[in-house]
CSV table of C-alpha atoms and ligand atoms in Angstrom, one decimal:
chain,number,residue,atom,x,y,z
F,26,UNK,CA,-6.8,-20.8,9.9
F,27,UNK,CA,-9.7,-18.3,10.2
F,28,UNK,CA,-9.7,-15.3,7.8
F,29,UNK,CA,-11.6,-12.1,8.8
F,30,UNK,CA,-11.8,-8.2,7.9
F,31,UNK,CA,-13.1,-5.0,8.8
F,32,UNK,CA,-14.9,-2.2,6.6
F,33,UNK,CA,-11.5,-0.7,5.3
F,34,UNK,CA,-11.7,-2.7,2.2
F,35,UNK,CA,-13.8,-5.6,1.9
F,36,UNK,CA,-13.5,-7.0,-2.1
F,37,UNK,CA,-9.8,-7.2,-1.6
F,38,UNK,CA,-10.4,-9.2,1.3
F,39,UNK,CA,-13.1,-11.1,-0.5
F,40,UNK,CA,-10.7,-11.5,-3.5
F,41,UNK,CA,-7.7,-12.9,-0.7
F,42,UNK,CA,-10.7,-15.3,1.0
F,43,UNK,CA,-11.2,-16.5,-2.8
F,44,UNK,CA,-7.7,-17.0,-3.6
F,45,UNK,CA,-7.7,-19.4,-0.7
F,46,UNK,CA,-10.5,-21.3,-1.2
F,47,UNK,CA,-11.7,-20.0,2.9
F,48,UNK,CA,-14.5,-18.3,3.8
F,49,UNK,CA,-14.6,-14.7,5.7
F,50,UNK,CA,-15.3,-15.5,9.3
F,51,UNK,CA,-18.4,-13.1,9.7
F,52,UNK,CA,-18.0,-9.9,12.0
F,53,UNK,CA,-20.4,-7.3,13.5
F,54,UNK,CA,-19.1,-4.2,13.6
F,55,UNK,CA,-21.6,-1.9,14.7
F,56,UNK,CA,-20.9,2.4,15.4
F,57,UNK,CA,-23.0,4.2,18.5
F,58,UNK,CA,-24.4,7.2,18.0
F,59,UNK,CA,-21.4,8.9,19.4
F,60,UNK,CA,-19.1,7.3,16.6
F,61,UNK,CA,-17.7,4.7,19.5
F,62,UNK,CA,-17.2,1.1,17.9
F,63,UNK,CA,-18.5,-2.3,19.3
F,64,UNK,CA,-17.5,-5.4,17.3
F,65,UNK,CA,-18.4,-8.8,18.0
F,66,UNK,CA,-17.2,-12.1,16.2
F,67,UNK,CA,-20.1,-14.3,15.1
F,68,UNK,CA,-17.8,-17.4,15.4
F,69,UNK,CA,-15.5,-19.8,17.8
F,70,UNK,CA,-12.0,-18.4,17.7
F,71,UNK,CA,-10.3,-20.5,20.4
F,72,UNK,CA,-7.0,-21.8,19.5
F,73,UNK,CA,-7.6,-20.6,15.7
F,74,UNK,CA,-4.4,-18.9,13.8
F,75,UNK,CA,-6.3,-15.5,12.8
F,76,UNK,CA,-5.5,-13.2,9.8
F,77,UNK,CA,-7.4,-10.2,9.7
F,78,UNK,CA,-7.6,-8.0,6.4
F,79,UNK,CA,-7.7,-4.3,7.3
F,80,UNK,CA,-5.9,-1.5,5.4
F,81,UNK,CA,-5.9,1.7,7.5
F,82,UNK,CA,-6.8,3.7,4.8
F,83,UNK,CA,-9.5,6.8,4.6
F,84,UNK,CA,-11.0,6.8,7.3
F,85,UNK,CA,-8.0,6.3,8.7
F,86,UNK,CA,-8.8,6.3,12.5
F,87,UNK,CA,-12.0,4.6,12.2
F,88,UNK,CA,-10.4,2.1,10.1
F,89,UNK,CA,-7.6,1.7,12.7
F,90,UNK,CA,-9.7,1.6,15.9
F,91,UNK,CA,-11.9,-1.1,14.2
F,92,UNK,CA,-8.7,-3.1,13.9
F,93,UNK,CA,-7.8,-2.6,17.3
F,94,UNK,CA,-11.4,-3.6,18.8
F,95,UNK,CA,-11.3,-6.2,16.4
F,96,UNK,CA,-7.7,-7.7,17.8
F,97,UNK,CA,-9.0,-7.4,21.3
F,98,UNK,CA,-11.9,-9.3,20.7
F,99,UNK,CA,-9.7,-11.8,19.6
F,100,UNK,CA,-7.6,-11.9,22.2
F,101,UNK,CA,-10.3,-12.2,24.5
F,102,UNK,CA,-12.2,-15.3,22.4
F,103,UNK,CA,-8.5,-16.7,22.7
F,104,UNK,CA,-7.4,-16.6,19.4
F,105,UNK,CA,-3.8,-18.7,19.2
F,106,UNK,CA,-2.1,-16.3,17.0
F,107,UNK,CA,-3.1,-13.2,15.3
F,108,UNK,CA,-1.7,-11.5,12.2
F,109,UNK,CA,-2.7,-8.1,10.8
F,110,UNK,CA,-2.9,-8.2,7.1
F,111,UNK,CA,-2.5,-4.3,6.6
F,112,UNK,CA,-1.9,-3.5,3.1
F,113,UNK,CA,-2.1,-0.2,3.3
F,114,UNK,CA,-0.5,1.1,6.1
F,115,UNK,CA,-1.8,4.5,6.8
F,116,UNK,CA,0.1,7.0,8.9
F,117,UNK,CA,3.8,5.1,7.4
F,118,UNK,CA,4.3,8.9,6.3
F,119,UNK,CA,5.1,9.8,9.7
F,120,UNK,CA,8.0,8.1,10.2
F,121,UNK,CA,10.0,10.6,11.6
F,122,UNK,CA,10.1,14.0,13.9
F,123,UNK,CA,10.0,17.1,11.4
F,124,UNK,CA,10.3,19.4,13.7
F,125,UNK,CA,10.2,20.5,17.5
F,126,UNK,CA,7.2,19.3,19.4
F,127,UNK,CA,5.8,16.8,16.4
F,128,UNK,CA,5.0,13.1,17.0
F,129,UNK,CA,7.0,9.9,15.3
F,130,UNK,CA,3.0,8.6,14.5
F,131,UNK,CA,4.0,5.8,12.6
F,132,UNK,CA,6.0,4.4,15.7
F,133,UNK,CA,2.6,5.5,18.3
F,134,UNK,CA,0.2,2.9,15.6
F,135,UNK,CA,2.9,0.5,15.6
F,136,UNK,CA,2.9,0.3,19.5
F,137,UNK,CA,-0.9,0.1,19.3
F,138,UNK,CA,-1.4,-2.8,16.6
F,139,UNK,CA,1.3,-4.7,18.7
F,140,UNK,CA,-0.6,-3.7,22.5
F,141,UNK,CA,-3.8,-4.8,21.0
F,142,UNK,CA,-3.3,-8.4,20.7
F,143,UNK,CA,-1.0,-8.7,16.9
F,144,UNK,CA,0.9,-11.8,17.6
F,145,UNK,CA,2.4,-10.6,13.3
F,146,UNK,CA,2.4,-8.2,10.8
F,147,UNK,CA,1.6,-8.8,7.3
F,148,UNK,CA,1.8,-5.6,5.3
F,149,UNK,CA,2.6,-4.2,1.1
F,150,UNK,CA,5.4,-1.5,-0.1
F,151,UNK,CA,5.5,0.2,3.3
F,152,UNK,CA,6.4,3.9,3.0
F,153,UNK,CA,9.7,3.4,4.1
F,154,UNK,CA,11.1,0.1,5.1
F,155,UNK,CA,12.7,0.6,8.4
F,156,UNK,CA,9.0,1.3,9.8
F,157,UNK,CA,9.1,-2.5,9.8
F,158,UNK,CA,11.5,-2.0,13.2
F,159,UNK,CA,9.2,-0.1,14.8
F,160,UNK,CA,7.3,-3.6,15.4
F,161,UNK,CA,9.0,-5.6,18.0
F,162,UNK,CA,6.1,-8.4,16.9
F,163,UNK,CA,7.6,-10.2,13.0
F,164,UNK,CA,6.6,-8.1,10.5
F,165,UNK,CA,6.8,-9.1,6.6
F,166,UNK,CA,6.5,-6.3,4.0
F,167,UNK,CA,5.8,-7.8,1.0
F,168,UNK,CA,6.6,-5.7,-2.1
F,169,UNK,CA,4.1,-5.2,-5.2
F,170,UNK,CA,7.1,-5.0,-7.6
F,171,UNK,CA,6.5,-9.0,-9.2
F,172,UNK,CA,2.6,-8.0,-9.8
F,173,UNK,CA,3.8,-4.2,-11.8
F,174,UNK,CA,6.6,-5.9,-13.3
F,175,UNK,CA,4.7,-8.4,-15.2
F,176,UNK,CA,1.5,-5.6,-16.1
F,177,UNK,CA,4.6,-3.6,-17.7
F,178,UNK,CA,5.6,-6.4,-19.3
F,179,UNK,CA,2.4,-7.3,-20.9
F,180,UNK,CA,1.3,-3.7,-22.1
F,181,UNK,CA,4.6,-1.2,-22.2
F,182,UNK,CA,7.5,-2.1,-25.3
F,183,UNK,CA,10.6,-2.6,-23.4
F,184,UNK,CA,12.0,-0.3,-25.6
F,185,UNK,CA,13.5,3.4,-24.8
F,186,UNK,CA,12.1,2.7,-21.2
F,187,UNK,CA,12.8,4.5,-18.0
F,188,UNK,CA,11.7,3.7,-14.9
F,189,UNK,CA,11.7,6.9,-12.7
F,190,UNK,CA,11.2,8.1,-8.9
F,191,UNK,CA,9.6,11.0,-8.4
F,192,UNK,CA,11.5,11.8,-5.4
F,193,UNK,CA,14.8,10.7,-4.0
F,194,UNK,CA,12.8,8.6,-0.9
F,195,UNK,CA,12.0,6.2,-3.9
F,196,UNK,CA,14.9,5.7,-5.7
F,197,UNK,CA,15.6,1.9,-4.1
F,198,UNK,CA,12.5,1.5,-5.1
F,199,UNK,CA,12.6,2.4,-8.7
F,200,UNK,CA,16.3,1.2,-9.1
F,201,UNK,CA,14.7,-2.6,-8.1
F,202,UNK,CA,12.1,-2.3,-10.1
F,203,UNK,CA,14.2,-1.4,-13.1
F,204,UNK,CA,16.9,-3.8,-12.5
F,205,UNK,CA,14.1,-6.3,-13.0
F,206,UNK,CA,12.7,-5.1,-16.4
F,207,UNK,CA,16.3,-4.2,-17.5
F,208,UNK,CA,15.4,-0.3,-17.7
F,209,UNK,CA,17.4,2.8,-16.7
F,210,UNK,CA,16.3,5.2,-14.4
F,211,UNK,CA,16.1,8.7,-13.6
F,212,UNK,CA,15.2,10.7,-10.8
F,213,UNK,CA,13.3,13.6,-10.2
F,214,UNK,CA,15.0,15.9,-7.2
F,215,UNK,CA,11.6,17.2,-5.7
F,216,UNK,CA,11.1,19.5,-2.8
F,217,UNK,CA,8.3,20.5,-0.3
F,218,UNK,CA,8.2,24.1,0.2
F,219,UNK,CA,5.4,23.5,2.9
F,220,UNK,CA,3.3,20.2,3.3
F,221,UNK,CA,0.3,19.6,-0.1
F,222,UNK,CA,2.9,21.2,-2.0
F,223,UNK,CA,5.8,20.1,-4.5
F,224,UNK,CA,7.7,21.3,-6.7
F,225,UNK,CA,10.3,19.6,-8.9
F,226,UNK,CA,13.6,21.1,-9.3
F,227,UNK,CA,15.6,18.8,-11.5
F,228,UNK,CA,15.8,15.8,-12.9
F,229,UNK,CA,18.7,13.8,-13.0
F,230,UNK,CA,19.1,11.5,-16.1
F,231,UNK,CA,18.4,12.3,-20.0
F,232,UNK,CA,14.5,11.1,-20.8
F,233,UNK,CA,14.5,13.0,-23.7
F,234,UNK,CA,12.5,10.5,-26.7
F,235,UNK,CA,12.1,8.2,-23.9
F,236,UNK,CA,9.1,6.1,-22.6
F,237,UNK,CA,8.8,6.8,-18.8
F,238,UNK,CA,7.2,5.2,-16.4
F,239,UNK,CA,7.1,6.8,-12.2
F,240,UNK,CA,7.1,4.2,-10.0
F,241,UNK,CA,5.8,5.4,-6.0
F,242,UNK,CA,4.7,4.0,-3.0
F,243,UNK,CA,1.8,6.5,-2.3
F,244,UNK,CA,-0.5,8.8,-4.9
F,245,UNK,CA,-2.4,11.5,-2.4
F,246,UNK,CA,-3.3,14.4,-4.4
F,247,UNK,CA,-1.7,13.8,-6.7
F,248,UNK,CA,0.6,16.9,-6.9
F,249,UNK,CA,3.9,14.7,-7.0
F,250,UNK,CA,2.8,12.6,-10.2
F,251,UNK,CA,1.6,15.3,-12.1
F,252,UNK,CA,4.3,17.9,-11.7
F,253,UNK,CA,6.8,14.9,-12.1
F,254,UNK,CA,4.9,14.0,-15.2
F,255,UNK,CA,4.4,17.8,-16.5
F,256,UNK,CA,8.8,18.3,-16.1
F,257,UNK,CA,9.5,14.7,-17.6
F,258,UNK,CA,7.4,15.6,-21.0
F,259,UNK,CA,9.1,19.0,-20.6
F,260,UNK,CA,12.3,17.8,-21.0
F,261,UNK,CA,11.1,15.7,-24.2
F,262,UNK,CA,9.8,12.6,-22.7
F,263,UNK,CA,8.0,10.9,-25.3
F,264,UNK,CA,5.3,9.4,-23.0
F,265,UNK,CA,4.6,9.3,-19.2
F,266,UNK,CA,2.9,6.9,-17.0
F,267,UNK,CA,2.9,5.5,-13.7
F,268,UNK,CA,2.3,3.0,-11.3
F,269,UNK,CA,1.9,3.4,-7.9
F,270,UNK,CA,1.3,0.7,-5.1
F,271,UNK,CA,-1.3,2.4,-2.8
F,272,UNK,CA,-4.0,5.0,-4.8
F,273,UNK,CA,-5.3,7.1,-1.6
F,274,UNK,CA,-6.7,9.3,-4.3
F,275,UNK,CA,-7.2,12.4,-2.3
F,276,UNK,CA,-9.8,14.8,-3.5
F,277,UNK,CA,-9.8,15.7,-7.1
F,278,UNK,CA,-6.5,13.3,-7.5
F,279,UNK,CA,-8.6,11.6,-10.5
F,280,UNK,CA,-9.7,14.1,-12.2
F,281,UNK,CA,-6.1,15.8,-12.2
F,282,UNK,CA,-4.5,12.4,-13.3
F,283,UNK,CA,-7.2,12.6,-16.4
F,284,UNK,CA,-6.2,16.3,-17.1
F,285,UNK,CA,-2.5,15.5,-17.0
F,286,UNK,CA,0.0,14.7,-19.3
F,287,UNK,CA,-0.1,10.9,-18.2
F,288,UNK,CA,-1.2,8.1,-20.6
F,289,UNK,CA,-2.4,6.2,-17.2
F,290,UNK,CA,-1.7,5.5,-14.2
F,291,UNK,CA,-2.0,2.1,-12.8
F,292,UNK,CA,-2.6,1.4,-9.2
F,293,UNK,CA,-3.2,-1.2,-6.7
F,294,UNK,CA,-5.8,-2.3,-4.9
F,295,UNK,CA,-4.4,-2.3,-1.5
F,296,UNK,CA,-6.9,0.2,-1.2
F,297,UNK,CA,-10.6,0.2,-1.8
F,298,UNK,CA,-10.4,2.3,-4.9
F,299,UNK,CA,-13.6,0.9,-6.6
F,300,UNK,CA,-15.5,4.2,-6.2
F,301,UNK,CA,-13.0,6.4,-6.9
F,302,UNK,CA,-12.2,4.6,-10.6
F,303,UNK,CA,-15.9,4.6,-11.6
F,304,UNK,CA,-15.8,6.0,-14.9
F,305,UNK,CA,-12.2,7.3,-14.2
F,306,UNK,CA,-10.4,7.7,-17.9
F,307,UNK,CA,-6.9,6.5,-17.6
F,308,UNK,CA,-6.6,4.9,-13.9
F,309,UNK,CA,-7.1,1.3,-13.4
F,310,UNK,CA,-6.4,-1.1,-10.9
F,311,UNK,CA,-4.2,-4.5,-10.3
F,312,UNK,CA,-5.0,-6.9,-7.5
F,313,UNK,CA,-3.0,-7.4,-4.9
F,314,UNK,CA,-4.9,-10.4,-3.5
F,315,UNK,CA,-3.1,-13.8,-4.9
F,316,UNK,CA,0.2,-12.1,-3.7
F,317,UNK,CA,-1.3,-11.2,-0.1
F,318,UNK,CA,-2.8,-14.9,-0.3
F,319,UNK,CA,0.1,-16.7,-1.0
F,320,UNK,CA,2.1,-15.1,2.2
F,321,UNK,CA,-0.8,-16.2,4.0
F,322,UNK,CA,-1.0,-19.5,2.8
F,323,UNK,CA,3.3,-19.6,3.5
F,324,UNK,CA,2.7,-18.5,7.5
F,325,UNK,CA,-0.2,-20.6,8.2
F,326,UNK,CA,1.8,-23.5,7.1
F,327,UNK,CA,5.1,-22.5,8.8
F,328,UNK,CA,6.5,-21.8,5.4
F,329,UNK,CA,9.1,-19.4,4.3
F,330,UNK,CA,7.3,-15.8,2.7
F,331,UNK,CA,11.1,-15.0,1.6
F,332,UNK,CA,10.5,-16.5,-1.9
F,333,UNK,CA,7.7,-13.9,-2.4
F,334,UNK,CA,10.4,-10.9,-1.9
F,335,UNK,CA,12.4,-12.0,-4.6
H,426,R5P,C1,6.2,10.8,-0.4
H,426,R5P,O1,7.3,10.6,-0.1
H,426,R5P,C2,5.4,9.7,-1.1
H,426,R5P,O2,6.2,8.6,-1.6
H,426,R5P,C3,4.5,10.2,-2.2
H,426,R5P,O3,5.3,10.7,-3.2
H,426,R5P,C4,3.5,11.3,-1.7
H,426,R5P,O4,2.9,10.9,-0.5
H,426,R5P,C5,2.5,11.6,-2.7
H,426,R5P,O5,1.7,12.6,-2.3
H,426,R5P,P1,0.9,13.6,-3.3
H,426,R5P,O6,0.2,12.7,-4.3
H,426,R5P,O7,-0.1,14.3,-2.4
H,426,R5P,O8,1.9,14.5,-3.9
């Protein structure tokens, strides 16, 4: 087995490499002056079962052509079988047409992970889980729910809890993770009057004196949490936080979380969000990495991941 990543998000992949007890094979990935990519593997990949870390997260496109040179180089070293680790699969929000002359993009990157050389797909809480069919390669979506399960369990009373989806798109979501910590949930019926923007309508379930906590895929700007978190106090919720499997973390997304009415909001590091939490007041992060290391460990070995899903 030979482990290897791009740029996209290197100390997870370091943390995953470390898990395992392997080393990161080493990779040159070098930008012309034009912002054209030229990798080249510094090792022997010939008949070697690959997995290579690489969320395609901001910058998106470079951190998705960098994947794709990096599969074709090893398809060309002759790499036996290669496995995308994505955990953050960028672009999963366009999943579908949303109007006349728009493109399914989620379905176009799919076709181009699988073209360039992905023999499997190993990816985290995809956006929606029939983007998994858009791969005609095997593609396991793991699901973050075990690691924010037990982080609730250590720090939140299980008392007066309510796990809650900020739109209906999460509700399976929510409803699993609740059914796991014995919570109720509630929903919040959100709407986009035009894309960046949304606005809650209602919410359906009482949170009034109760201790909620918004469970999402995807934090952007940050404009779904808050409002969800501003409406859910509203309505007497007597405190709000959140976890959320991928923090993209748009723009002032931090400093809006800080100014909210949110105790804290807990993400995962399926994206490089190092940076972004420096000196951030109520975000922090949970790895990812012993869960994305274990489903490694399962398909080098020809073992079953299905264990991991439950
Ligand atoms: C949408 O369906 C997703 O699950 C997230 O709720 C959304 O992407 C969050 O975006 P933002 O933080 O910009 O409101």
């Amino acid at each position: 087995m030979k482990l290897m990543c791009g740029n996209a998000n290197k100390p997870l992949a370091q943390a995953i490499a470390d898990s395992l007890d392997a080393p990161l094979s080493n990779v040159e990935i070098e930008a012309f002056a034009d912002g054209e990519l030229f990798v080249r593997i510094d090792e022997n990949m010939r008949g070697e079962d690959v997995f290579i870390i690489q969320s395609t997260s901001k910058p998106a496109n470079d951190n998705l052509m960098e994947l794709l040179i990096c599969m074709d180089a090893l398809t060309r070293a002759s790499a036996r079988r290669i496995t995308a680790v994505i955990p953050y699969f960028g672009y999963a929000r366009q999943d579908r047409k949303t109007g006349g002359r728009t493109p399914i993009t989620a379905k176009l990157v799919a076709n181009l992970i699988a073209g360039a050389g992905a023999h499997r797909v190993l990816t985290l809480d995809l956006h929606a889980g029939q983007i998994q069919g858009f791969f005609d390669i095997p593609t396991d979506n793991l699901f973050a729910t075990p690691v924010i399960e037990n982080d609730i369990r250590r720090n939140y009373d299980a008392k007066d809890l309510m796990i809650v989806s900020p739109d209906v798109g999460g509700v399976v979501r929510a409803r699993s993770l609740a059914g796991r910590l014995g919570a109720d949930i509630a929903i919040v019926d959100k709407r986009r009057p035009r894309p960046g923007v949304a606005e809650v309508m209602n919410i359906i379930g009482d949170v009034e004196g109760r201790r909620c906590i918004i469970f999402d895929d995807i934090i952007d700007s940050g404009g779904t949490l808050c409002n969800a978190a501003a409406a859910l106090k509203q309505r007497g919720a007597k405190e709000v936080a959140a976890y959320i499997t991928h923090g993209v973390l748009s723009g002032k997304a931090v400093s809006r979380i800080a100014d909210s009415e949110m105790t804290e909001l807990v993400v995962t590091d399926s994206i490089d969000v190092t940076e972004k939490l420096a000196g951030a007041k109520n975000v922090r992060a949970l790895s990812v990495a012993p869960l994305l290391a274990e489903a490694i460990r399962r398909i080098a070995n020809d073992e079953s991941v299905s264990k991991l899903f439950d």
